[in-house]
Amino acid sequence: MNSPSPAGQNGGDSQASIKRGLWSSRMAFILAATGSAVGLGNIWKFPYITGENGGGAFVLVYLLCIAVVGLPIMMAEILIGRRGGASPIRSMRTLTERDGHNPAWRITAVVGVLAAFLILSFYSVIGGWAVSYIGTSASGELVGKSAEAIGGIFSGLLGNPWTLLGWHTLFMALVMFVVGRGLRGGLERAVTILMPALFVLLLIVVGYAMTTGHFGEGVAFLFQPDFSKLTTAGVLVALGHAFFTLSLGMAVMMAYGSYLSKNVSIVKTSIVVSVMDTGVALLAGLAIFPIVFANGLEPGAGPGLIFQTLPLAFGQMPWGSLFGTLFFILLTFAAWTSAISLLEPVVEWLEEKKGMTRVSSTVGAGIACWLLGIASILSLNVWSDVTPLGMFAMFEGKTIFDLLDFVTASIMLPLAGLLVAVFAGWIMTREALESELAMPAGGFSLWYNTIRYVTPIAVAVVFIYNLV
Ligand code: TRP
């Protein structure tokens, strides 16, 4: 949600004199990080992958991944960023040069920037769906519709590449607009209101879900683990999603950390961000699955799940068109603030590496991403049978859209995360880590052992299992 170049200039803060400026407050950092973390990953992706992977057991693995992999790595990324005090690639270089480590560690940030670019290309397409549902809802088109009719509206949208292209273009333009201007003030303030509003609206839908008579079934689906439904591929998806939803593995938190004041606790802020992010995802699940069961829908319906269930709920509840419109506005906003944090590292990299201006790097990166997004759009309709890497068992049946999602979320993010964990746990000095984290000794040892052993081993094991 926020450009990693805020604060400082609004004075007041005694640290503002430091060259690059800092977040105006701890709250500003939390909001920026939460704005990046809470997005389509929580409301669109989490419910549909949970549905596809059988529910409870998957959710449990996902929560475990957040706690033992996601949270420790978030702390490591923020810590590296703050210590490096520059853009991610430069921070990694500073840290390696200053302390005499191998400069090749920079590759961590490079993988991140590339992943950001690939993710944004399809993220913007889904963001476009959210924008289009603002109109669908506002026009009253959803009122009193059957599950079938609602499904028809959604497949109508997916079947039309031109409509999809229009919404994708609009969404990408919104993202480029903010990034190109170097955001700050306005957006930071807007998010202070919009994020809590999204939370409240989710609660309203959960309230509606309670009236469907199938709430218990939804809760059981989410929280009663049935391990027979869990596959090793499902574990990889859960692990990848922990990175995706917390915006890790891509140097976003590193960039944000570089503007964090020394006297803010990295530990506490990381916990707050992770808890809020997980809370939104679980609420989305509680809102969606009771509606799925009440209407005899399929939990494993795939990427269209929320666009087939939530509109149904809005079509039936009192004031539904109003709530629905508001909901999709807020979803668009959540997606927007996350997408900004995806474009930002690419733009920063172009500015720093190629010496381009802010505007031209935004336009260049945005258009390239927009072009790649067209491949995702076509894979939803015209190219729905095209599976470019289908000859490899691992990629069997995956369209371009599926491939981009899988390669980024399930491979690149965990890989970059693994590198961050090894760099923080094994390369950086213990003193440096201790001074950044400023935790009580017991807490520090817990984190240190986790990042040195548990995190890398967990990621490596899940990877190796899926390769063989
Ligand atoms: N976390 C966002 C979501 O859940 C997506 C996102 C934004 C992201 N920035 C990121 C994912 C950086 C990985 C890395 O929707």
Coordinates of C-alpha atoms in Angstrom, one line a residue, residues 158-414:
L158 CA -14.0 -15.5 -18.1
G159 CA -15.1 -16.5 -21.6
N160 CA -14.7 -13.0 -23.0
P161 CA -11.0 -12.1 -23.4
W162 CA -11.8 -8.5 -24.4
T163 CA -13.8 -7.8 -21.3
L164 CA -11.0 -9.3 -19.2
L165 CA -8.5 -7.2 -21.0
G166 CA -10.4 -4.1 -20.3
W167 CA -10.5 -4.7 -16.5
H168 CA -6.9 -5.9 -16.4
T169 CA -5.9 -2.7 -18.2
L170 CA -7.8 -0.5 -15.8
F171 CA -6.4 -2.3 -12.8
M172 CA -2.8 -2.1 -14.0
A173 CA -3.3 1.6 -14.8
L174 CA -4.5 2.2 -11.2
V175 CA -1.3 0.5 -9.9
M176 CA 1.0 2.4 -12.3
F177 CA -0.7 5.7 -11.4
V178 CA 0.1 5.3 -7.7
V179 CA 3.6 3.9 -8.1
G180 CA 4.5 6.5 -10.8
R181 CA 3.6 9.3 -8.4
G182 CA 5.6 7.8 -5.6
L183 CA 2.4 7.6 -3.5
R184 CA 2.5 8.4 0.3
G185 CA 0.2 10.7 2.2
G186 CA -3.2 10.2 0.5
L187 CA -3.0 6.5 0.2
E188 CA -1.5 5.9 3.6
R189 CA -4.4 7.8 5.1
A190 CA -7.0 6.1 2.9
V191 CA -5.8 2.7 4.0
T192 CA -6.2 3.5 7.6
I193 CA -9.9 3.7 6.9
L194 CA -10.3 1.1 4.2
M195 CA -8.5 -1.8 5.9
P196 CA -10.7 -1.8 9.0
A197 CA -13.7 -1.3 6.7
L198 CA -12.9 -4.5 4.8
F199 CA -12.6 -6.3 8.0
V200 CA -16.1 -5.1 9.1
L201 CA -17.6 -6.1 5.8
L202 CA -16.1 -9.5 6.0
L203 CA -17.7 -9.8 9.5
I204 CA -21.1 -8.9 7.9
V205 CA -20.7 -11.7 5.4
V206 CA -19.7 -14.1 8.1
G207 CA -22.8 -13.0 10.0
Y208 CA -24.9 -13.8 6.9
A209 CA -23.1 -17.1 6.6
M210 CA -24.3 -17.9 10.1
T211 CA -27.9 -17.6 9.0
T212 CA -27.5 -20.1 6.2
G213 CA -27.9 -23.1 8.6
H214 CA -24.7 -24.5 7.3
F215 CA -22.2 -22.5 9.4
G216 CA -21.2 -25.6 11.4
E217 CA -20.4 -27.5 8.3
G218 CA -18.2 -24.6 7.1
V219 CA -16.4 -24.4 10.4
A220 CA -15.8 -28.2 10.4
F221 CA -14.5 -28.0 6.8
L222 CA -12.0 -25.4 7.8
F223 CA -10.9 -26.7 11.2
Q224 CA -11.5 -30.4 11.4
P225 CA -8.4 -31.9 9.9
D226 CA -8.8 -35.0 7.8
F227 CA -5.3 -36.0 6.9
S228 CA -6.4 -38.5 4.3
K229 CA -7.2 -35.6 2.1
L230 CA -3.8 -34.0 2.4
T231 CA -1.3 -34.6 -0.4
T232 CA 2.4 -33.7 -0.6
A233 CA 1.5 -31.3 -3.4
G234 CA -1.0 -29.8 -1.0
V235 CA 1.8 -29.2 1.6
L236 CA 3.9 -27.4 -1.1
V237 CA 0.9 -25.2 -1.9
A238 CA 0.4 -24.4 1.8
L239 CA 4.1 -23.6 2.2
G240 CA 4.1 -21.4 -0.9
H241 CA 1.0 -19.7 0.2
A242 CA 2.5 -18.8 3.5
F243 CA 5.1 -16.8 1.6
F244 CA 2.6 -15.4 -0.9
T245 CA 0.1 -14.1 1.7
L246 CA 2.8 -12.5 3.9
S247 CA 4.5 -10.9 0.9
L248 CA 7.7 -12.7 1.6
G249 CA 10.5 -14.0 -0.6
M250 CA 10.4 -11.0 -2.8
A251 CA 12.2 -8.4 -0.8
V252 CA 9.1 -6.3 -0.2
M253 CA 9.5 -6.6 3.6
M254 CA 13.3 -5.9 3.1
A255 CA 12.4 -2.7 1.3
Y256 CA 9.9 -1.6 3.9
G257 CA 12.3 -2.6 6.7
S258 CA 14.9 -0.2 5.3
Y259 CA 12.7 2.7 6.4
L260 CA 12.0 1.4 9.9
S261 CA 13.3 3.3 12.9
K262 CA 15.8 1.5 15.1
N263 CA 13.7 1.8 18.2
V264 CA 10.7 -0.1 16.7
S265 CA 10.5 -3.8 17.7
I266 CA 10.8 -6.0 14.6
V267 CA 9.4 -8.9 16.5
K268 CA 6.2 -7.2 17.7
T269 CA 5.4 -5.6 14.4
S270 CA 6.0 -8.9 12.5
I271 CA 3.7 -10.7 14.8
V272 CA 1.0 -8.1 14.4
V273 CA 1.2 -8.2 10.6
S274 CA 1.1 -12.0 10.5
V275 CA -1.8 -12.2 12.9
M276 CA -3.9 -9.7 11.0
D277 CA -3.1 -11.3 7.7
T278 CA -4.1 -14.8 9.0
G279 CA -7.2 -13.4 10.6
V280 CA -8.5 -11.9 7.3
A281 CA -7.8 -15.2 5.5
L282 CA -9.7 -17.3 8.2
L283 CA -12.6 -14.8 8.2
A284 CA -12.8 -15.1 4.4
G285 CA -13.0 -18.9 4.8
L286 CA -15.7 -18.6 7.4
A287 CA -17.7 -16.3 5.1
I288 CA -17.4 -18.5 2.1
F289 CA -17.6 -22.2 3.0
P290 CA -21.0 -22.1 4.8
I291 CA -22.4 -20.5 1.6
V292 CA -20.8 -23.2 -0.5
F293 CA -22.4 -25.9 1.5
A294 CA -25.8 -24.2 1.8
N295 CA -26.0 -24.0 -2.0
G296 CA -24.6 -27.3 -2.9
L297 CA -21.6 -25.8 -4.5
E298 CA -18.3 -27.4 -5.0
P299 CA -15.5 -26.3 -2.5
G300 CA -12.9 -27.4 -5.0
A301 CA -14.3 -25.1 -7.7
G302 CA -10.9 -23.4 -8.2
P303 CA -10.0 -19.8 -8.8
G304 CA -13.6 -18.7 -9.3
L305 CA -14.7 -19.8 -5.9
I306 CA -15.3 -16.4 -4.2
F307 CA -16.9 -15.0 -7.4
Q308 CA -19.4 -17.8 -7.4
T309 CA -20.2 -17.8 -3.6
L310 CA -20.1 -14.2 -2.3
P311 CA -22.3 -12.7 -5.1
L312 CA -24.8 -15.4 -4.2
A313 CA -24.8 -14.2 -0.6
F314 CA -25.1 -10.6 -1.6
G315 CA -28.0 -11.5 -3.9
Q316 CA -29.9 -12.9 -1.0
M317 CA -29.2 -10.7 2.0
P318 CA -31.0 -7.5 2.8
W319 CA -29.2 -4.5 1.4
G320 CA -27.1 -7.0 -0.6
S321 CA -26.4 -4.8 -3.6
L322 CA -25.1 -2.1 -1.3
F323 CA -23.0 -4.5 0.8
G324 CA -21.8 -6.3 -2.3
T325 CA -20.7 -3.1 -4.0
L326 CA -18.9 -2.0 -0.9
F327 CA -17.3 -5.4 -0.5
F328 CA -15.9 -5.5 -4.1
I329 CA -14.7 -1.9 -3.7
L330 CA -12.8 -2.9 -0.6
L331 CA -11.5 -6.1 -2.3
T332 CA -10.2 -3.9 -5.2
F333 CA -8.5 -1.7 -2.7
A334 CA -6.8 -4.6 -0.9
A335 CA -5.7 -5.9 -4.2
W336 CA -4.5 -2.5 -5.3
T337 CA -2.3 -1.9 -2.2
S338 CA -0.8 -5.3 -2.6
A339 CA -0.2 -4.9 -6.3
I340 CA 1.6 -1.6 -5.6
S341 CA 4.0 -3.4 -3.4
L342 CA 4.6 -5.9 -6.3
L343 CA 5.4 -3.2 -8.8
E344 CA 7.5 -1.1 -6.4
P345 CA 10.6 -3.4 -6.3
V346 CA 10.7 -3.8 -10.1
V347 CA 10.5 0.0 -10.5
E348 CA 13.2 0.6 -7.8
W349 CA 15.4 -1.9 -9.5
L350 CA 15.1 -0.2 -12.9
E351 CA 15.7 3.2 -11.4
E352 CA 18.8 2.0 -9.6
K353 CA 20.2 -0.3 -12.2
K354 CA 19.3 1.4 -15.4
G355 CA 19.2 4.9 -14.1
M356 CA 15.7 5.5 -15.5
T357 CA 13.4 8.1 -14.0
R358 CA 10.6 7.0 -11.7
V359 CA 7.9 7.7 -14.3
S360 CA 9.6 5.9 -17.2
S361 CA 10.5 2.9 -15.1
T362 CA 6.9 2.7 -13.9
V363 CA 5.6 2.9 -17.4
G364 CA 8.1 0.4 -18.7
A365 CA 7.6 -2.2 -16.0
G366 CA 3.9 -1.7 -16.0
I367 CA 3.4 -2.2 -19.7
A368 CA 5.7 -5.2 -19.8
C369 CA 3.7 -6.8 -16.9
W370 CA 0.4 -5.8 -18.6
L371 CA 1.6 -7.6 -21.8
L372 CA 2.5 -10.8 -19.9
G373 CA -0.9 -10.6 -18.2
I374 CA -2.5 -11.0 -21.7
A375 CA -1.2 -14.6 -21.7
S376 CA -3.0 -15.3 -18.5
I377 CA -6.2 -13.8 -19.9
L378 CA -6.0 -16.0 -23.0
S379 CA -5.3 -19.1 -20.9
L380 CA -8.7 -18.7 -19.3
N381 CA -10.5 -19.0 -22.6
V382 CA -8.9 -19.2 -26.0
W383 CA -5.8 -21.1 -24.7
S384 CA -7.5 -23.0 -22.0
D385 CA -6.1 -26.3 -23.5
V386 CA -2.6 -25.0 -23.9
T387 CA -0.3 -26.5 -21.2
P388 CA 3.2 -25.4 -22.3
L389 CA 5.2 -27.5 -19.8
G390 CA 2.6 -30.3 -19.7
M391 CA 5.2 -32.9 -20.7
F392 CA 6.8 -32.7 -17.2
A393 CA 4.8 -34.5 -14.5
M394 CA 5.1 -31.6 -12.1
F395 CA 3.4 -29.2 -14.5
E396 CA 0.8 -31.6 -16.0
G397 CA -2.4 -30.0 -17.0
K398 CA -1.3 -26.5 -16.0
T399 CA -2.3 -23.6 -18.2
I400 CA -0.1 -20.5 -18.5
F401 CA -2.1 -18.9 -15.7
D402 CA -1.6 -22.0 -13.5
L403 CA 2.1 -22.1 -14.4
L404 CA 2.8 -18.5 -13.4
D405 CA 1.0 -19.0 -10.1
F406 CA 2.8 -22.3 -9.4
V407 CA 6.3 -21.3 -10.5
T408 CA 6.2 -18.1 -8.5
A409 CA 4.3 -19.0 -5.3
S410 CA 5.4 -22.7 -5.0
I411 CA 8.9 -22.5 -6.3
M412 CA 10.5 -19.0 -6.5
L413 CA 9.1 -17.5 -3.2
P414 CA 10.0 -20.5 -1.0

